[in-house]
JSON list of C-alpha atoms in Angstrom, two decimals:
[
{"chain": "A", "resi": 5, "resn": "UNK", "atom": "CA", "xyz": [-14.79, -19.27, 13.02]},
{"chain": "A", "resi": 6, "resn": "UNK", "atom": "CA", "xyz": [-16.06, -22.91, 11.68]},
{"chain": "A", "resi": 7, "resn": "UNK", "atom": "CA", "xyz": [-16.27, -23.94, 8.17]},
{"chain": "A", "resi": 8, "resn": "UNK", "atom": "CA", "xyz": [-20.16, -23.52, 8.21]},
{"chain": "A", "resi": 9, "resn": "UNK", "atom": "CA", "xyz": [-19.72, -19.77, 9.20]},
{"chain": "A", "resi": 10, "resn": "UNK", "atom": "CA", "xyz": [-17.04, -19.18, 6.77]},
{"chain": "A", "resi": 11, "resn": "UNK", "atom": "CA", "xyz": [-19.02, -20.74, 4.03]},
{"chain": "A", "resi": 12, "resn": "UNK", "atom": "CA", "xyz": [-22.08, -19.02, 5.01]},
{"chain": "A", "resi": 13, "resn": "UNK", "atom": "CA", "xyz": [-20.69, -15.61, 5.35]},
{"chain": "A", "resi": 14, "resn": "UNK", "atom": "CA", "xyz": [-19.34, -16.13, 1.80]},
{"chain": "A", "resi": 15, "resn": "UNK", "atom": "CA", "xyz": [-23.14, -16.61, 0.75]},
{"chain": "A", "resi": 16, "resn": "UNK", "atom": "CA", "xyz": [-24.07, -13.34, 2.51]},
{"chain": "A", "resi": 17, "resn": "UNK", "atom": "CA", "xyz": [-21.27, -11.74, 0.82]},
{"chain": "A", "resi": 18, "resn": "UNK", "atom": "CA", "xyz": [-22.30, -12.42, -2.45]},
{"chain": "A", "resi": 19, "resn": "UNK", "atom": "CA", "xyz": [-25.93, -11.30, -1.72]},
{"chain": "A", "resi": 20, "resn": "UNK", "atom": "CA", "xyz": [-24.66, -7.80, -0.77]},
{"chain": "A", "resi": 21, "resn": "UNK", "atom": "CA", "xyz": [-22.26, -7.89, -3.65]},
{"chain": "A", "resi": 22, "resn": "UNK", "atom": "CA", "xyz": [-25.34, -8.83, -6.03]},
{"chain": "A", "resi": 23, "resn": "UNK", "atom": "CA", "xyz": [-27.61, -6.40, -4.70]},
{"chain": "A", "resi": 24, "resn": "UNK", "atom": "CA", "xyz": [-25.08, -3.58, -4.82]},
{"chain": "A", "resi": 25, "resn": "UNK", "atom": "CA", "xyz": [-23.88, -4.43, -8.52]},
{"chain": "A", "resi": 26, "resn": "UNK", "atom": "CA", "xyz": [-27.69, -4.45, -9.67]},
{"chain": "A", "resi": 27, "resn": "UNK", "atom": "CA", "xyz": [-27.64, -8.39, -10.37]},
{"chain": "A", "resi": 28, "resn": "UNK", "atom": "CA", "xyz": [-30.78, -8.94, -8.52]},
{"chain": "A", "resi": 29, "resn": "UNK", "atom": "CA", "xyz": [-32.10, -9.30, -4.77]},
{"chain": "A", "resi": 30, "resn": "UNK", "atom": "CA", "xyz": [-30.30, -9.71, -1.71]},
{"chain": "A", "resi": 31, "resn": "UNK", "atom": "CA", "xyz": [-29.37, -13.33, -1.72]},
{"chain": "A", "resi": 32, "resn": "UNK", "atom": "CA", "xyz": [-26.48, -15.18, -2.33]},
{"chain": "A", "resi": 33, "resn": "UNK", "atom": "CA", "xyz": [-25.30, -19.00, -2.29]},
{"chain": "A", "resi": 34, "resn": "UNK", "atom": "CA", "xyz": [-22.54, -21.48, -2.40]},
{"chain": "A", "resi": 35, "resn": "UNK", "atom": "CA", "xyz": [-22.21, -25.09, -3.14]},
{"chain": "A", "resi": 36, "resn": "UNK", "atom": "CA", "xyz": [-19.23, -26.78, -1.29]},
{"chain": "A", "resi": 37, "resn": "UNK", "atom": "CA", "xyz": [-17.79, -30.02, -1.81]},
{"chain": "A", "resi": 38, "resn": "UNK", "atom": "CA", "xyz": [-14.40, -31.32, 0.29]},
{"chain": "A", "resi": 39, "resn": "UNK", "atom": "CA", "xyz": [-14.03, -27.87, 2.03]},
{"chain": "A", "resi": 40, "resn": "UNK", "atom": "CA", "xyz": [-13.95, -26.23, -1.56]},
{"chain": "A", "resi": 41, "resn": "UNK", "atom": "CA", "xyz": [-16.44, -23.81, -3.19]},
{"chain": "A", "resi": 42, "resn": "UNK", "atom": "CA", "xyz": [-17.51, -25.41, -6.32]},
{"chain": "A", "resi": 43, "resn": "UNK", "atom": "CA", "xyz": [-20.38, -23.14, -7.15]},
{"chain": "A", "resi": 44, "resn": "UNK", "atom": "CA", "xyz": [-21.75, -19.86, -6.31]},
{"chain": "A", "resi": 45, "resn": "UNK", "atom": "CA", "xyz": [-24.16, -17.19, -7.06]},
{"chain": "A", "resi": 46, "resn": "UNK", "atom": "CA", "xyz": [-25.91, -14.09, -6.36]},
{"chain": "A", "resi": 47, "resn": "UNK", "atom": "CA", "xyz": [-29.49, -13.50, -7.09]},
{"chain": "A", "resi": 48, "resn": "UNK", "atom": "CA", "xyz": [-29.78, -12.68, -11.00]},
{"chain": "A", "resi": 49, "resn": "UNK", "atom": "CA", "xyz": [-33.33, -12.46, -11.61]},
{"chain": "A", "resi": 50, "resn": "UNK", "atom": "CA", "xyz": [-33.65, -8.99, -12.51]},
{"chain": "A", "resi": 51, "resn": "UNK", "atom": "CA", "xyz": [-30.35, -8.57, -14.48]},
{"chain": "A", "resi": 52, "resn": "UNK", "atom": "CA", "xyz": [-31.15, -11.76, -16.61]},
{"chain": "A", "resi": 53, "resn": "UNK", "atom": "CA", "xyz": [-34.86, -11.28, -16.57]},
{"chain": "A", "resi": 54, "resn": "UNK", "atom": "CA", "xyz": [-35.17, -14.73, -15.53]},
{"chain": "A", "resi": 55, "resn": "UNK", "atom": "CA", "xyz": [-37.50, -15.68, -12.51]},
{"chain": "A", "resi": 56, "resn": "UNK", "atom": "CA", "xyz": [-35.66, -18.74, -11.84]},
{"chain": "A", "resi": 57, "resn": "UNK", "atom": "CA", "xyz": [-32.34, -17.05, -11.41]},
{"chain": "A", "resi": 58, "resn": "UNK", "atom": "CA", "xyz": [-32.25, -17.25, -7.44]},
{"chain": "A", "resi": 59, "resn": "UNK", "atom": "CA", "xyz": [-29.01, -17.53, -5.79]},
{"chain": "A", "resi": 60, "resn": "UNK", "atom": "CA", "xyz": [-29.53, -21.32, -4.80]},
{"chain": "A", "resi": 61, "resn": "UNK", "atom": "CA", "xyz": [-30.46, -22.15, -8.48]},
{"chain": "A", "resi": 62, "resn": "UNK", "atom": "CA", "xyz": [-27.52, -20.31, -9.93]},
{"chain": "A", "resi": 63, "resn": "UNK", "atom": "CA", "xyz": [-24.95, -21.98, -7.44]},
{"chain": "A", "resi": 64, "resn": "UNK", "atom": "CA", "xyz": [-26.42, -25.22, -8.22]},
{"chain": "A", "resi": 65, "resn": "UNK", "atom": "CA", "xyz": [-26.11, -24.84, -12.00]},
{"chain": "A", "resi": 66, "resn": "UNK", "atom": "CA", "xyz": [-22.39, -23.41, -11.48]},
{"chain": "A", "resi": 67, "resn": "UNK", "atom": "CA", "xyz": [-21.65, -26.53, -9.23]},
{"chain": "A", "resi": 68, "resn": "UNK", "atom": "CA", "xyz": [-23.39, -29.11, -11.62]},
{"chain": "A", "resi": 69, "resn": "UNK", "atom": "CA", "xyz": [-21.39, -27.58, -14.52]},
{"chain": "A", "resi": 70, "resn": "UNK", "atom": "CA", "xyz": [-18.27, -27.66, -12.42]},
{"chain": "A", "resi": 71, "resn": "UNK", "atom": "CA", "xyz": [-18.64, -31.29, -11.35]},
{"chain": "A", "resi": 72, "resn": "UNK", "atom": "CA", "xyz": [-19.97, -32.49, -14.86]},
{"chain": "A", "resi": 73, "resn": "UNK", "atom": "CA", "xyz": [-23.28, -34.02, -13.12]},
{"chain": "A", "resi": 74, "resn": "UNK", "atom": "CA", "xyz": [-26.62, -33.31, -12.35]},
{"chain": "A", "resi": 75, "resn": "UNK", "atom": "CA", "xyz": [-26.24, -34.62, -8.58]},
{"chain": "A", "resi": 76, "resn": "UNK", "atom": "CA", "xyz": [-24.64, -32.79, -5.83]},
{"chain": "A", "resi": 77, "resn": "UNK", "atom": "CA", "xyz": [-23.90, -35.68, -3.68]},
{"chain": "A", "resi": 78, "resn": "UNK", "atom": "CA", "xyz": [-21.66, -35.11, -0.67]},
{"chain": "A", "resi": 79, "resn": "UNK", "atom": "CA", "xyz": [-22.20, -31.40, -1.22]},
{"chain": "A", "resi": 80, "resn": "UNK", "atom": "CA", "xyz": [-23.58, -28.59, 1.08]},
{"chain": "A", "resi": 81, "resn": "UNK", "atom": "CA", "xyz": [-25.37, -25.60, -0.11]},
{"chain": "A", "resi": 82, "resn": "UNK", "atom": "CA", "xyz": [-25.05, -22.59, 1.95]},
{"chain": "A", "resi": 83, "resn": "UNK", "atom": "CA", "xyz": [-27.76, -19.89, 1.44]},
{"chain": "A", "resi": 84, "resn": "UNK", "atom": "CA", "xyz": [-28.10, -16.26, 2.80]},
{"chain": "A", "resi": 85, "resn": "UNK", "atom": "CA", "xyz": [-31.90, -17.11, 3.22]},
{"chain": "A", "resi": 86, "resn": "UNK", "atom": "CA", "xyz": [-34.16, -19.91, 3.82]},
{"chain": "A", "resi": 87, "resn": "UNK", "atom": "CA", "xyz": [-34.76, -21.16, 0.28]},
{"chain": "A", "resi": 88, "resn": "UNK", "atom": "CA", "xyz": [-38.08, -20.49, -1.15]},
{"chain": "A", "resi": 89, "resn": "UNK", "atom": "CA", "xyz": [-40.27, -23.16, -2.71]},
{"chain": "A", "resi": 90, "resn": "UNK", "atom": "CA", "xyz": [-38.80, -23.50, -6.35]},
{"chain": "A", "resi": 91, "resn": "UNK", "atom": "CA", "xyz": [-35.33, -23.27, -4.62]},
{"chain": "A", "resi": 92, "resn": "UNK", "atom": "CA", "xyz": [-36.22, -26.17, -2.37]},
{"chain": "A", "resi": 93, "resn": "UNK", "atom": "CA", "xyz": [-37.59, -28.05, -5.37]},
{"chain": "A", "resi": 94, "resn": "UNK", "atom": "CA", "xyz": [-34.30, -27.50, -7.03]},
{"chain": "A", "resi": 95, "resn": "UNK", "atom": "CA", "xyz": [-32.22, -28.47, -3.94]},
{"chain": "A", "resi": 96, "resn": "UNK", "atom": "CA", "xyz": [-34.16, -31.84, -3.79]},
{"chain": "A", "resi": 97, "resn": "UNK", "atom": "CA", "xyz": [-33.39, -32.66, -7.17]},
{"chain": "A", "resi": 98, "resn": "UNK", "atom": "CA", "xyz": [-29.68, -31.85, -6.86]},
{"chain": "A", "resi": 99, "resn": "UNK", "atom": "CA", "xyz": [-29.72, -34.05, -3.97]},
{"chain": "A", "resi": 100, "resn": "UNK", "atom": "CA", "xyz": [-27.10, -32.23, -1.94]},
{"chain": "A", "resi": 101, "resn": "UNK", "atom": "CA", "xyz": [-26.11, -34.00, 1.45]},
{"chain": "A", "resi": 102, "resn": "UNK", "atom": "CA", "xyz": [-27.40, -31.02, 3.46]},
{"chain": "A", "resi": 103, "resn": "UNK", "atom": "CA", "xyz": [-28.34, -27.05, 3.45]},
{"chain": "A", "resi": 104, "resn": "UNK", "atom": "CA", "xyz": [-27.08, -24.45, 5.69]},
{"chain": "A", "resi": 105, "resn": "UNK", "atom": "CA", "xyz": [-29.02, -21.07, 5.69]},
{"chain": "A", "resi": 106, "resn": "UNK", "atom": "CA", "xyz": [-28.93, -17.87, 7.49]},
{"chain": "A", "resi": 107, "resn": "UNK", "atom": "CA", "xyz": [-31.91, -15.53, 7.57]},
{"chain": "A", "resi": 108, "resn": "UNK", "atom": "CA", "xyz": [-35.63, -17.05, 7.59]},
{"chain": "A", "resi": 109, "resn": "UNK", "atom": "CA", "xyz": [-38.12, -16.76, 5.08]},
{"chain": "A", "resi": 110, "resn": "UNK", "atom": "CA", "xyz": [-40.11, -14.46, 7.50]},
{"chain": "A", "resi": 111, "resn": "UNK", "atom": "CA", "xyz": [-37.01, -12.00, 7.17]},
{"chain": "A", "resi": 112, "resn": "UNK", "atom": "CA", "xyz": [-37.11, -12.08, 3.57]},
{"chain": "A", "resi": 113, "resn": "UNK", "atom": "CA", "xyz": [-40.89, -11.42, 3.89]},
{"chain": "A", "resi": 114, "resn": "UNK", "atom": "CA", "xyz": [-40.08, -8.24, 5.88]},
{"chain": "A", "resi": 115, "resn": "UNK", "atom": "CA", "xyz": [-37.99, -7.12, 2.99]},
{"chain": "A", "resi": 116, "resn": "UNK", "atom": "CA", "xyz": [-40.79, -7.56, 0.58]},
{"chain": "A", "resi": 117, "resn": "UNK", "atom": "CA", "xyz": [-39.90, -11.13, -0.64]},
{"chain": "A", "resi": 118, "resn": "UNK", "atom": "CA", "xyz": [-42.88, -12.79, 0.69]},
{"chain": "A", "resi": 119, "resn": "UNK", "atom": "CA", "xyz": [-43.28, -16.37, -0.64]},
{"chain": "A", "resi": 120, "resn": "UNK", "atom": "CA", "xyz": [-45.99, -17.66, 1.69]},
{"chain": "A", "resi": 121, "resn": "UNK", "atom": "CA", "xyz": [-48.77, -17.25, -1.20]},
{"chain": "A", "resi": 122, "resn": "UNK", "atom": "CA", "xyz": [-46.79, -19.94, -2.93]},
{"chain": "A", "resi": 123, "resn": "UNK", "atom": "CA", "xyz": [-47.06, -22.67, -0.01]},
{"chain": "A", "resi": 124, "resn": "UNK", "atom": "CA", "xyz": [-50.83, -21.79, 0.19]},
{"chain": "A", "resi": 125, "resn": "UNK", "atom": "CA", "xyz": [-51.18, -22.09, -3.54]},
{"chain": "A", "resi": 126, "resn": "UNK", "atom": "CA", "xyz": [-49.57, -25.68, -3.50]},
{"chain": "A", "resi": 127, "resn": "UNK", "atom": "CA", "xyz": [-52.13, -27.19, -1.22]},
{"chain": "A", "resi": 128, "resn": "UNK", "atom": "CA", "xyz": [-55.13, -25.51, -3.19]},
{"chain": "A", "resi": 129, "resn": "UNK", "atom": "CA", "xyz": [-57.10, -27.74, -5.74]},
{"chain": "A", "resi": 130, "resn": "UNK", "atom": "CA", "xyz": [-56.26, -26.61, -9.31]},
{"chain": "A", "resi": 131, "resn": "UNK", "atom": "CA", "xyz": [-59.41, -24.84, -9.88]},
{"chain": "A", "resi": 132, "resn": "UNK", "atom": "CA", "xyz": [-58.97, -22.53, -6.72]},
{"chain": "A", "resi": 133, "resn": "UNK", "atom": "CA", "xyz": [-55.34, -21.42, -7.61]},
{"chain": "A", "resi": 134, "resn": "UNK", "atom": "CA", "xyz": [-54.69, -17.85, -8.63]},
{"chain": "A", "resi": 135, "resn": "UNK", "atom": "CA", "xyz": [-53.35, -19.03, -11.81]},
{"chain": "A", "resi": 136, "resn": "UNK", "atom": "CA", "xyz": [-55.82, -21.27, -13.63]},
{"chain": "A", "resi": 137, "resn": "UNK", "atom": "CA", "xyz": [-54.50, -24.71, -14.45]},
{"chain": "A", "resi": 138, "resn": "UNK", "atom": "CA", "xyz": [-56.25, -27.10, -16.86]},
{"chain": "A", "resi": 139, "resn": "UNK", "atom": "CA", "xyz": [-55.25, -30.72, -17.67]},
{"chain": "A", "resi": 140, "resn": "UNK", "atom": "CA", "xyz": [-55.70, -32.01, -21.39]},
{"chain": "A", "resi": 141, "resn": "UNK", "atom": "CA", "xyz": [-54.10, -34.89, -23.43]},
{"chain": "A", "resi": 142, "resn": "UNK", "atom": "CA", "xyz": [-53.08, -36.89, -20.48]},
{"chain": "A", "resi": 143, "resn": "UNK", "atom": "CA", "xyz": [-53.10, -40.25, -22.50]},
{"chain": "A", "resi": 144, "resn": "UNK", "atom": "CA", "xyz": [-51.11, -38.89, -24.98]},
{"chain": "A", "resi": 145, "resn": "UNK", "atom": "CA", "xyz": [-48.52, -37.41, -22.60]},
{"chain": "A", "resi": 146, "resn": "UNK", "atom": "CA", "xyz": [-48.53, -40.85, -20.62]},
{"chain": "A", "resi": 147, "resn": "UNK", "atom": "CA", "xyz": [-47.35, -42.62, -23.83]},
{"chain": "A", "resi": 148, "resn": "UNK", "atom": "CA", "xyz": [-44.15, -40.94, -23.57]},
{"chain": "A", "resi": 149, "resn": "UNK", "atom": "CA", "xyz": [-43.68, -41.96, -19.94]},
{"chain": "A", "resi": 150, "resn": "UNK", "atom": "CA", "xyz": [-44.32, -45.48, -21.39]},
{"chain": "A", "resi": 151, "resn": "UNK", "atom": "CA", "xyz": [-41.54, -45.30, -23.82]},
{"chain": "A", "resi": 152, "resn": "UNK", "atom": "CA", "xyz": [-39.25, -43.96, -21.15]},
{"chain": "A", "resi": 153, "resn": "UNK", "atom": "CA", "xyz": [-40.04, -46.95, -19.15]},
{"chain": "A", "resi": 154, "resn": "UNK", "atom": "CA", "xyz": [-38.85, -49.31, -21.85]},
{"chain": "A", "resi": 155, "resn": "UNK", "atom": "CA", "xyz": [-36.16, -47.08, -23.14]},
{"chain": "A", "resi": 156, "resn": "UNK", "atom": "CA", "xyz": [-32.64, -48.74, -22.91]},
{"chain": "A", "resi": 157, "resn": "UNK", "atom": "CA", "xyz": [-30.33, -46.09, -23.00]},
{"chain": "A", "resi": 158, "resn": "UNK", "atom": "CA", "xyz": [-31.61, -43.55, -20.60]},
{"chain": "A", "resi": 159, "resn": "UNK", "atom": "CA", "xyz": [-29.91, -41.90, -17.69]},
{"chain": "A", "resi": 160, "resn": "UNK", "atom": "CA", "xyz": [-32.23, -42.42, -14.51]},
{"chain": "A", "resi": 161, "resn": "UNK", "atom": "CA", "xyz": [-32.38, -39.48, -12.25]}
]
């Protein structure tokens, strides 16, 4: 068994364990650096009442806490299923070197976890989305960005 298979099987084990223990849906993830798991987690959406507690996000948070940083450079994220749009965004912000996943999002859809509507919503104009979006006070908000640009003590990310 190669390293990718080993860590992917651990993500799948976490998915099953989390599901059977009532933590959340059937998803698990681990973050690996230098051959060592530095972050892990099952889906914890229903047990924490947190819709963002997907396995990938839980594992990213755990790994970042372990490393003391908000970036996962030189890390690999292993997920039991192809990341949803939210998790994909979190992955890009965390910047791991790569992602390895097992099941496809179509497999998750067959089990009742269909995220295709989110991909469809993203490309729609705001006024045609299921959840109405309204922009206000843009000029006021942009002043904070201008302050950020000249701020001397910022940590860029």
